[in-house]
Coordinates of C-alpha atoms and ligand atoms in Angstrom, one line a residue:
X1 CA 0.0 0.0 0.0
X2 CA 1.0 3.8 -0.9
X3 CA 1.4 5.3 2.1
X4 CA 1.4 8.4 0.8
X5 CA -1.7 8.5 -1.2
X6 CA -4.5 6.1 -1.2
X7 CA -7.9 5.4 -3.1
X8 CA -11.2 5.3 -1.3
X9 CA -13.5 3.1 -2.5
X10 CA -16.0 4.6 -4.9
X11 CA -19.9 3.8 -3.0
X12 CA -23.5 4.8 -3.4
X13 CA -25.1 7.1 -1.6
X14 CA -28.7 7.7 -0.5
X15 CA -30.4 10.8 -1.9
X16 CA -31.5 13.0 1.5
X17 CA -33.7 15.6 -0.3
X18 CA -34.3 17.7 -3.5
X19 CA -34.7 21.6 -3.1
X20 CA -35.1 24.3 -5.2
X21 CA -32.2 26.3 -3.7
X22 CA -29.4 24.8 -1.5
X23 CA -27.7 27.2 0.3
X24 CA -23.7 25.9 1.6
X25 CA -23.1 28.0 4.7
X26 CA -25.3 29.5 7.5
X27 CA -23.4 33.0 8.0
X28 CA -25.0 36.5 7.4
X29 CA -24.7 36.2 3.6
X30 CA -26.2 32.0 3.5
X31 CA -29.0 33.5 6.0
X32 CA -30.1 36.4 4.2
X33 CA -29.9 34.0 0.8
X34 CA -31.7 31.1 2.3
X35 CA -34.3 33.8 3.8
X36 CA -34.7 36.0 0.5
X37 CA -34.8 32.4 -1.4
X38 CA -38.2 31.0 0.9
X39 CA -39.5 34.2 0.7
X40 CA -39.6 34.0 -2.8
X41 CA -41.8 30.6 -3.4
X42 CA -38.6 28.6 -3.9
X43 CA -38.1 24.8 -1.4
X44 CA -34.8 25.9 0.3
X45 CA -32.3 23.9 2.3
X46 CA -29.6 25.6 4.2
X47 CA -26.3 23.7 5.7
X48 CA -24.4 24.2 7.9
X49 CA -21.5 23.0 9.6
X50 CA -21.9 24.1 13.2
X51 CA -24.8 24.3 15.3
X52 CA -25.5 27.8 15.2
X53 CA -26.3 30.2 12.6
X54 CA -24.4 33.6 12.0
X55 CA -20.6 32.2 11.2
X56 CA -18.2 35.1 12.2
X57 CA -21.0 37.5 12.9
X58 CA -21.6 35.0 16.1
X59 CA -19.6 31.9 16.5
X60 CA -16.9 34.1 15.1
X61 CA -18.0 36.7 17.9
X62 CA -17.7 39.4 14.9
X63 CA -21.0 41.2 16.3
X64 CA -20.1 44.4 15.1
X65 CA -23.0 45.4 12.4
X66 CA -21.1 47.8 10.1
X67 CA -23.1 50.5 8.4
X68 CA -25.6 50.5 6.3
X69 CA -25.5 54.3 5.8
X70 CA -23.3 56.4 4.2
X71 CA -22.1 58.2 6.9
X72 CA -23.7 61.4 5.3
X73 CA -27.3 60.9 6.9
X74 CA -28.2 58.5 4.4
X75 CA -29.2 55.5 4.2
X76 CA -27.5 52.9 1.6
X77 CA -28.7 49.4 1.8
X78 CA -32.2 48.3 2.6
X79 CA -34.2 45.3 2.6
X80 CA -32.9 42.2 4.4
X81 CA -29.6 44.2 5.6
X82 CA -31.7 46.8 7.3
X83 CA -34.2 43.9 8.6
X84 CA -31.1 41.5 9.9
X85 CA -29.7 44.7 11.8
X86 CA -32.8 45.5 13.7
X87 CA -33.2 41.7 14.7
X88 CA -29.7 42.1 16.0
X89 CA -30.6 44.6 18.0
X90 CA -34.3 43.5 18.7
X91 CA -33.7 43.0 22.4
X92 CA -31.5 45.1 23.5
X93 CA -27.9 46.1 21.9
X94 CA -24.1 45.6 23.8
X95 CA -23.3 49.6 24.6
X96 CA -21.5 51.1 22.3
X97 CA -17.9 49.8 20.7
X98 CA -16.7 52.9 19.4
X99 CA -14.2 55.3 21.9
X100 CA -15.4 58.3 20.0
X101 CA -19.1 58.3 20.8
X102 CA -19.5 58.8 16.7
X103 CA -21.1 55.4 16.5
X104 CA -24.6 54.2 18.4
X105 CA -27.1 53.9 15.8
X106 CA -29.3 55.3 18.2
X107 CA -30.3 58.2 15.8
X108 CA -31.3 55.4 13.2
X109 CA -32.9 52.8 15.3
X110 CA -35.1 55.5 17.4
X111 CA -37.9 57.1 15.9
X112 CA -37.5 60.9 15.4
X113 CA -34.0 62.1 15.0
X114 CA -32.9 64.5 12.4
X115 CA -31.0 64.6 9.4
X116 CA -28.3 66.3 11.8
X117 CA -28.4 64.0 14.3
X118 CA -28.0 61.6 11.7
X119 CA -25.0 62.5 10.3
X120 CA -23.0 62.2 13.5
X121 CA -23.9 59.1 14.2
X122 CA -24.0 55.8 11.6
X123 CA -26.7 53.3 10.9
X124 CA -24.6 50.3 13.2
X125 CA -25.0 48.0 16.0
X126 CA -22.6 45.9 18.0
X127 CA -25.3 43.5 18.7
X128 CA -25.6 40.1 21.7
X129 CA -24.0 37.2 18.9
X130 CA -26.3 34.5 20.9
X131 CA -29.4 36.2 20.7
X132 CA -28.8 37.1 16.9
X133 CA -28.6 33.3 16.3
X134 CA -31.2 32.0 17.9
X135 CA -33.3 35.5 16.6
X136 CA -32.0 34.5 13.1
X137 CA -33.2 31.1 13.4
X138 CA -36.3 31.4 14.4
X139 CA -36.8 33.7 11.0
X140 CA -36.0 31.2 8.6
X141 CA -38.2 28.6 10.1
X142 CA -41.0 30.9 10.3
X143 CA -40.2 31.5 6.4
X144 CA -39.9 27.5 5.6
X145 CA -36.4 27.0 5.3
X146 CA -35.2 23.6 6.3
X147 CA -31.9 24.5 8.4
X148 CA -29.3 21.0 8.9
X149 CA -26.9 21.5 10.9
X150 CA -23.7 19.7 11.6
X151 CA -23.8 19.2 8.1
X152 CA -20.6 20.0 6.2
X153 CA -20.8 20.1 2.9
X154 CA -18.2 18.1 1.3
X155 CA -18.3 17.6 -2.4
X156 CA -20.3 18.6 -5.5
X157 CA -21.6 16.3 -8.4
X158 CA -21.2 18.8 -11.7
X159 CA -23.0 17.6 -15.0
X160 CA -22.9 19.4 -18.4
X161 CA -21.4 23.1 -16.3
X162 CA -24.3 22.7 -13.8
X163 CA -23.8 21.5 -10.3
X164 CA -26.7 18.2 -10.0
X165 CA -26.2 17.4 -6.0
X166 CA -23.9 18.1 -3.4
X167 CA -22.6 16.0 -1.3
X168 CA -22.7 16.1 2.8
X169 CA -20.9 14.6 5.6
X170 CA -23.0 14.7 9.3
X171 CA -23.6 12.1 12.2
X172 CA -26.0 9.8 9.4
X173 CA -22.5 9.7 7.4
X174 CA -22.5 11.2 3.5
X175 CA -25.4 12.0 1.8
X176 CA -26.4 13.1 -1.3
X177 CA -29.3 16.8 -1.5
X178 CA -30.2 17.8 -5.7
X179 CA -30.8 20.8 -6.6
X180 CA -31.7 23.1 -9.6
X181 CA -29.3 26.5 -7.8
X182 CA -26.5 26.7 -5.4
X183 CA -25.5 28.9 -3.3
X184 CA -22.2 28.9 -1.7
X185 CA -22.4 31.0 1.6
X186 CA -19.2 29.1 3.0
X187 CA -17.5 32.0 3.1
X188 CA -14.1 30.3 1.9
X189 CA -15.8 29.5 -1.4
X190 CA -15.4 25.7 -0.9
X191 CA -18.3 24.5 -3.0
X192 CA -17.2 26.9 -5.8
X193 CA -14.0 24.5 -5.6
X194 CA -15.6 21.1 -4.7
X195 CA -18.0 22.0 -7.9
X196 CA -15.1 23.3 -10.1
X197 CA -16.1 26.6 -10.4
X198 CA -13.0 29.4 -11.1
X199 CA -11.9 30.7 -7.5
X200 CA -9.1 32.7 -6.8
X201 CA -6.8 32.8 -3.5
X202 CA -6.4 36.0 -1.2
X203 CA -2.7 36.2 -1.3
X204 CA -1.7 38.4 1.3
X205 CA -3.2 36.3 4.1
X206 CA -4.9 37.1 7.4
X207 CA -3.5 38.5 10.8
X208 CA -3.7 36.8 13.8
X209 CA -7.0 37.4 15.3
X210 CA -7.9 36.7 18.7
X211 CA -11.3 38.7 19.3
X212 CA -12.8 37.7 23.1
X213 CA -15.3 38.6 25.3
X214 CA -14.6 39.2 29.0
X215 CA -17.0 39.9 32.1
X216 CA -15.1 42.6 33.9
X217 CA -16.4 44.7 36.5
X218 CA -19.7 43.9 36.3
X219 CA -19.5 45.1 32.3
X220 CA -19.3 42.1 29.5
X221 CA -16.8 43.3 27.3
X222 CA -15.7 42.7 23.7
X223 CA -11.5 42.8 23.2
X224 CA -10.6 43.0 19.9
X225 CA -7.0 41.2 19.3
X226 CA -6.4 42.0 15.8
X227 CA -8.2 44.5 14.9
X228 CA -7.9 45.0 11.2
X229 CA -5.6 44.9 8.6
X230 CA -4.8 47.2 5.4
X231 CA -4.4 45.9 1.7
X232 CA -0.6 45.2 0.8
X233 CA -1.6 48.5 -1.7
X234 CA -1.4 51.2 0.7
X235 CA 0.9 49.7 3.3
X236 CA 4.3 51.7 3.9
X237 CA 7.4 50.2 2.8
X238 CA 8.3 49.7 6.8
X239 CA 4.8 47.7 7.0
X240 CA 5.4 45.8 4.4
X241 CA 8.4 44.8 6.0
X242 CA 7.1 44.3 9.3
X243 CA 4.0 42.1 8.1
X244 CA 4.5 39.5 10.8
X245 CA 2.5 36.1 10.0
X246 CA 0.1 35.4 7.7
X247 CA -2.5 33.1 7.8
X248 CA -4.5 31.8 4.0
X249 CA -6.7 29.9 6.2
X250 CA -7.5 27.6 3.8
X251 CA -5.7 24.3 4.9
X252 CA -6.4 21.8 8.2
X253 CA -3.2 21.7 9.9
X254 CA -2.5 25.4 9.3
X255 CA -6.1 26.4 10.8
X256 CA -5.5 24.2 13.8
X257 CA -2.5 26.1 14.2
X258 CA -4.2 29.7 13.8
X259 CA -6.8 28.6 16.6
X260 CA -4.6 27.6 19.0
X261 CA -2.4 30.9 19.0
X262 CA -5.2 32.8 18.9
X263 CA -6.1 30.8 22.3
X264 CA -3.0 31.5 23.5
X265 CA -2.6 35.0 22.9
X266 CA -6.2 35.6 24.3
X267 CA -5.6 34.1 27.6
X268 CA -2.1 36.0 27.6
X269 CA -4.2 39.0 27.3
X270 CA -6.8 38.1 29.5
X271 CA -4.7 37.5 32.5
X272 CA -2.7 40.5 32.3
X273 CA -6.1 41.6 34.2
X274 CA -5.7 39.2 36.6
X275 CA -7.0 36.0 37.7
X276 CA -10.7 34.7 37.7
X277 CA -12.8 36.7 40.0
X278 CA -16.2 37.1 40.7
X279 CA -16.0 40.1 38.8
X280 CA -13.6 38.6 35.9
X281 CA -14.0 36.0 33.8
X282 CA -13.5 34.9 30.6
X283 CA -17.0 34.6 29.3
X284 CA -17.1 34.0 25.4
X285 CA -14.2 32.7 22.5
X286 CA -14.3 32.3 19.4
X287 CA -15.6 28.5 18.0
X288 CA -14.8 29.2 14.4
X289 CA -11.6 30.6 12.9
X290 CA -11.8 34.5 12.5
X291 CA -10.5 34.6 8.6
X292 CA -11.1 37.5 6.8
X293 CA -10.5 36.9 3.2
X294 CA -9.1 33.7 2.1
X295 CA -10.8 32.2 -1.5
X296 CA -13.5 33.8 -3.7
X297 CA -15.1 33.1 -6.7
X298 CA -14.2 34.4 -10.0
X299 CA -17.3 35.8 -11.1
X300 CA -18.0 37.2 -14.5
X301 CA -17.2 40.6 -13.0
X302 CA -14.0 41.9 -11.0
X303 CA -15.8 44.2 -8.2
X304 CA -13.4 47.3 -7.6
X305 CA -13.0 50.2 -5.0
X306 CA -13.7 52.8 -7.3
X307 CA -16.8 54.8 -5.7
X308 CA -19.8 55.7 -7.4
X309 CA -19.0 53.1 -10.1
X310 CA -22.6 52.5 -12.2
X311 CA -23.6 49.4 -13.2
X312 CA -26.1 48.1 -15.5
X313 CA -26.5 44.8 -13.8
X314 CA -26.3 46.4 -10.0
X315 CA -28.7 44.6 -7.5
X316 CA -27.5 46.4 -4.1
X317 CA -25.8 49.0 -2.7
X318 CA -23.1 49.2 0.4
X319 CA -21.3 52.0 1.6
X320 CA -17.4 52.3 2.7
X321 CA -17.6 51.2 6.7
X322 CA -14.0 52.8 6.9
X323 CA -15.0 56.3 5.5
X324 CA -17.4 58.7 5.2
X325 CA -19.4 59.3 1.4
X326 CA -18.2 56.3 -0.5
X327 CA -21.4 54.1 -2.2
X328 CA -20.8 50.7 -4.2
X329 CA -23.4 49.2 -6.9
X330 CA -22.8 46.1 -6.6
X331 CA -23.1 43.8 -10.0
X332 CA -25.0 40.8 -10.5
X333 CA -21.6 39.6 -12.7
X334 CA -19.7 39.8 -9.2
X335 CA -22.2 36.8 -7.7
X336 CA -21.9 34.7 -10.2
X337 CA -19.9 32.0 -11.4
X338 CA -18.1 32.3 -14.8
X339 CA -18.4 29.0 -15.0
X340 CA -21.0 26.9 -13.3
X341 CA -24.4 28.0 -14.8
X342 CA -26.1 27.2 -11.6
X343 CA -23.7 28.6 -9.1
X344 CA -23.3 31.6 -7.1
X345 CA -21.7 33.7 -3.9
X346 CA -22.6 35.4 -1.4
X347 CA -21.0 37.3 1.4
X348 CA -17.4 36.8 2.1
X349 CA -16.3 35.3 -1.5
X350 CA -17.9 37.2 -3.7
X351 CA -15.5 38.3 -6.9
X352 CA -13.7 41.5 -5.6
X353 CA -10.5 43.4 -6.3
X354 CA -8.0 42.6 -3.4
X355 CA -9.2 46.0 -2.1
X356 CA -12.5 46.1 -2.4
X357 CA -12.7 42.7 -0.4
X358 CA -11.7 44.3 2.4
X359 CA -14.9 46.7 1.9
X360 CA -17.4 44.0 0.2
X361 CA -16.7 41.3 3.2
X362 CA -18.6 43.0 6.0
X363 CA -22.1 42.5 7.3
X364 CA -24.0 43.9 5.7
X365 CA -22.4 43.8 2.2
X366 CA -23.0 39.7 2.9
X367 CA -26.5 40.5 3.8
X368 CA -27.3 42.5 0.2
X369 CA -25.3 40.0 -1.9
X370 CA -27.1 37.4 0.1
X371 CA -30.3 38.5 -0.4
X372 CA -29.5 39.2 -4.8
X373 CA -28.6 36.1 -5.0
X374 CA -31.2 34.2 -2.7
X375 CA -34.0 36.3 -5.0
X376 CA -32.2 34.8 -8.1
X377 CA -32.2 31.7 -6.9
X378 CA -35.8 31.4 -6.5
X379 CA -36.5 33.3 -10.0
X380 CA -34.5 31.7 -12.6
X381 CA -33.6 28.1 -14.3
X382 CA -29.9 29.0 -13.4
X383 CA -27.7 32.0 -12.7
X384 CA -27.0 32.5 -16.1
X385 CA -29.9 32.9 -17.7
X386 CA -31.0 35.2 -15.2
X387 CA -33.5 38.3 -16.5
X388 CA -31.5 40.8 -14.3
X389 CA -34.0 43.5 -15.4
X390 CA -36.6 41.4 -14.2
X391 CA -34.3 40.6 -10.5
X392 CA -34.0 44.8 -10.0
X393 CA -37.4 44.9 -10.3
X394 CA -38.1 42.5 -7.6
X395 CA -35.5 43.3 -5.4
X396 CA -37.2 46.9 -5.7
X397 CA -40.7 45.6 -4.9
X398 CA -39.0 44.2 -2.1
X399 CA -37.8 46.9 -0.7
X400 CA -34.1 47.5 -1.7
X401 CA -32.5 50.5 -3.5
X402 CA -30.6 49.2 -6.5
X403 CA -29.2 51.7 -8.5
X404 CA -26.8 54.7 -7.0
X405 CA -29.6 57.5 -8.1
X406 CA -32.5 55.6 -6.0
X407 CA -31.0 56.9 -3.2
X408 CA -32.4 60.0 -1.2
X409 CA -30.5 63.1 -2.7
X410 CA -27.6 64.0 -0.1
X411 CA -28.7 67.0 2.0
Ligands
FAD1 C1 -11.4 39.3 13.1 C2 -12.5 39.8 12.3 C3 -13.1 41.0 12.5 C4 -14.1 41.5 11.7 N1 -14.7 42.7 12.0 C5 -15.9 43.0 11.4 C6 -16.7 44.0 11.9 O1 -16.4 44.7 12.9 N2 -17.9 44.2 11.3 C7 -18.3 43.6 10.2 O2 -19.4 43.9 9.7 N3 -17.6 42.6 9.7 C8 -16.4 42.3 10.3 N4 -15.7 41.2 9.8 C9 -16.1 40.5 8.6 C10 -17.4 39.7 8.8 O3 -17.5 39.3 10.1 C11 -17.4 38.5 7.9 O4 -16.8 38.7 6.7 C12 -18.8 38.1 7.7 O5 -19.5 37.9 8.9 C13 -18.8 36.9 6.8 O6 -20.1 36.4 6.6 P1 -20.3 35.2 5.6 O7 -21.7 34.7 5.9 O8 -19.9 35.5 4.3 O9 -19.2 34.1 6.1 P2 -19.0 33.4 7.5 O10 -19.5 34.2 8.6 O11 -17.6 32.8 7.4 O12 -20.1 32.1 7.4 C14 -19.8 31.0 6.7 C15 -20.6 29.9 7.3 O13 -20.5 28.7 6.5 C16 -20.2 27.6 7.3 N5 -19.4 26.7 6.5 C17 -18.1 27.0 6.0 N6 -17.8 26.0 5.2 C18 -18.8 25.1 5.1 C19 -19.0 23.9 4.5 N7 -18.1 23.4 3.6 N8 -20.2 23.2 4.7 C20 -21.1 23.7 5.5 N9 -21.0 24.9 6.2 C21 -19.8 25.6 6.0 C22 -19.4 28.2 8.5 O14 -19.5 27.3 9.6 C23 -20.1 29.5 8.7 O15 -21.2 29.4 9.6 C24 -14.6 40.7 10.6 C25 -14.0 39.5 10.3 C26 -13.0 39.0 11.2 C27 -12.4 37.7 10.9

């Protein structure tokens, strides 16, 4: 025997279900897809391979709900990104995470404030990540969606450019779900790969992040290890230099690794405050690697950073969470695989410039692409044949802004 490579033995498998939609991934972007696909007459399946919905915005303890306004007093995306951040925050919201007192989202959550108001403040939560899952949840069940968890989904069978089944691995062992779309929410754009779908790698890799909650005098606390990083593309030539390690997050043994520094350098921190108290503990870590940007799709468009970019096929909007005024159109092309007919992305592998993912992977960016391609799902034969006309229209009817000049005029 090979002891280096060997051949597993080629069996049958039972057929689990057939859906309309499958959605691979039960993040912010496979929730609002799975969510805008029910709502939209289509049989949906979402898996996932935890037992909790919300990926990084929750397991991830990423609970930070970047804006959905443009920092100018206006709103930018609506629908399902607007109605995800309000369930966030449905019960109560953690006080605030900004130092500068800039950020509440009071003015936009509470009836009455003015434009003024508005414009010092932006349309964000840092939300309770528990609540938000079982909140989220609830939602899909209430909107039919059949939700497996501790499913992960493991291979794709691909006939004639379309994907026919995937294939999933969970305590019954591996099954088979058909499908007529696909979604892949994974965030790391693994059915895109299992299904053979172009994807493309994020080079520069992801910093260490250790992101933790603490209970500390009396407050529960979120401590942010980590806290961003800039693209290579505007980095000094003493950062570059200075990059420390990297992590592609795309491999076993290397994410095993990643988690148990993070661990490490988390309880490091945490003790510096002392020991465990009545008044300190260490209440909440993260149960899913923190990754940023790791593999994508290559759709049949390139989204860049360039603001105020029109496009013909836009089907949401997002603004710029690290500055004021910036708005995005974001294109159907950028959701779609060139590839696989019956294929698309959502939220955190979408196909973006190296600069714009840092931009397009947020909240609720995943929540609008999420809900584009959930609507599509439920609309069309396949992704390709899509009437993208005929998807503005009702994504408008729905509630969302599309195009850059729906917007409110800037006062
Ligand atoms: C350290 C850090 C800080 C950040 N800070 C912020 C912030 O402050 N605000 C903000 O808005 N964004 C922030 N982000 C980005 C944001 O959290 C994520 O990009 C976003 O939540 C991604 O959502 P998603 O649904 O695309 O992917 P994910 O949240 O990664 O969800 C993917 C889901 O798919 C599941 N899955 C993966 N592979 C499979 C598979 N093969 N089969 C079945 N299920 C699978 C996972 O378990 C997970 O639940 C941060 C990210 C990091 C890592």
């Amino acid at each position: 025997m090979d002891k280096k490579l060997i051949i597993e033995k080629e069996r049958t498998l039972p057929v689990a279900g057939e859906y309309d939609v499958v959605v691979a991934g039960g993040g912010v972007a496979g929730i609002a897809a799975a969510l805008a696909s029910a709502r939209n007459g289509a049989k949906t399946l979402l898996l996932e391979r935890t037992y909790m919905l919300g990926g990084l915005g929750t397991a991830g303890l990423v609970t930070i709900y970047l804006p959905i306004c443009d920092g100018m007093g206006r709103q930018v995306s609506y629908g399902i990104a607007e109605e995800l951040l309000r369930l966030s925050a449905k019960h109560g919201a953690e006080p605030n995470f900004r130092v500068d007192g800039r950020h509440t989202g009071k003015t936009w959550l509470e009836e009455g404030h003015s434009i003024e108001e508005k414009k010092k403040d932006r349309f964000d939560v840092q939300y309770n990540g528990c609540v938000f899952a079982i909140l989220c949840e609830q939602l899909l069940i209430e909107n039919g969606v059949d939700i497996l968890y501790g499913t992960t989904v493991a291979s794709a069978c691909v006939d004639n450019d379309k994907i026919t089944a995937v294939i999933t691995e969970n305590k019954s062992g591996r099954q088979a779900f058909l499908g007529k779309n696909f979604i892949d929410a994974s965030g790391d754009a693994d059915l895109a790969l299992q299904s053979g779908a172009q994807t493309e790698e994020f080079k520069q890799g992801n910093v260490l992040a250790s992101w933790y909650y603490e209970l500390i005098d009396g407050k529960f606390k979120l401590n942010m290890l980590g806290f961003a990083d800039i693209p290579d593309k505007y980095k000094t030539k003493e950062q570059l230099e200075n990059k420390g390690k990297r992590f592609k997050g795309l491999e076993g043994k290397e994410l095993s690794s990643m988690a148990v520094q993070s661990h490490a350098s988390l309880l490091q921190d945490f003790l510096k405050k002392g020991e465990i108290t009545e008044n300190h503990a260490l209440a909440q870590i993260a149960t899913i690697p923190q990754t940023r940007m790791t593999r994508r799709i290559e759709g049949r468009v390139v989204l860049d950073d360039e603001p105020f970019k029109s496009y013909e096929d836009s089907v949401g909007l997002i603004s710029n969470w690290r500055k004021a005024g910036p708005v995005f159109e974001v294109p159907y092309g950028s959701l779609i695989s060139k590839n696989i007919k019956n294929l698309s992305a959502c939220g955190r592998c979408i196909s973006a410039t190296d600069t714009m993912w840092e931009l397009s992977r947020v909240i609720p960016c995943c929540a609008v692409t999420g809900e584009a391609v959930g609507t599509a799902a439920a609309m069309f034969q396949d992704f390709h044949s899509a009437d993208v006309k005929a998807l503005q229209d009702r994504l408008r009817k729905n509630g969302l802004r599309v195009k850059y000049e729906e917007l409110e005029p800037l006062q």
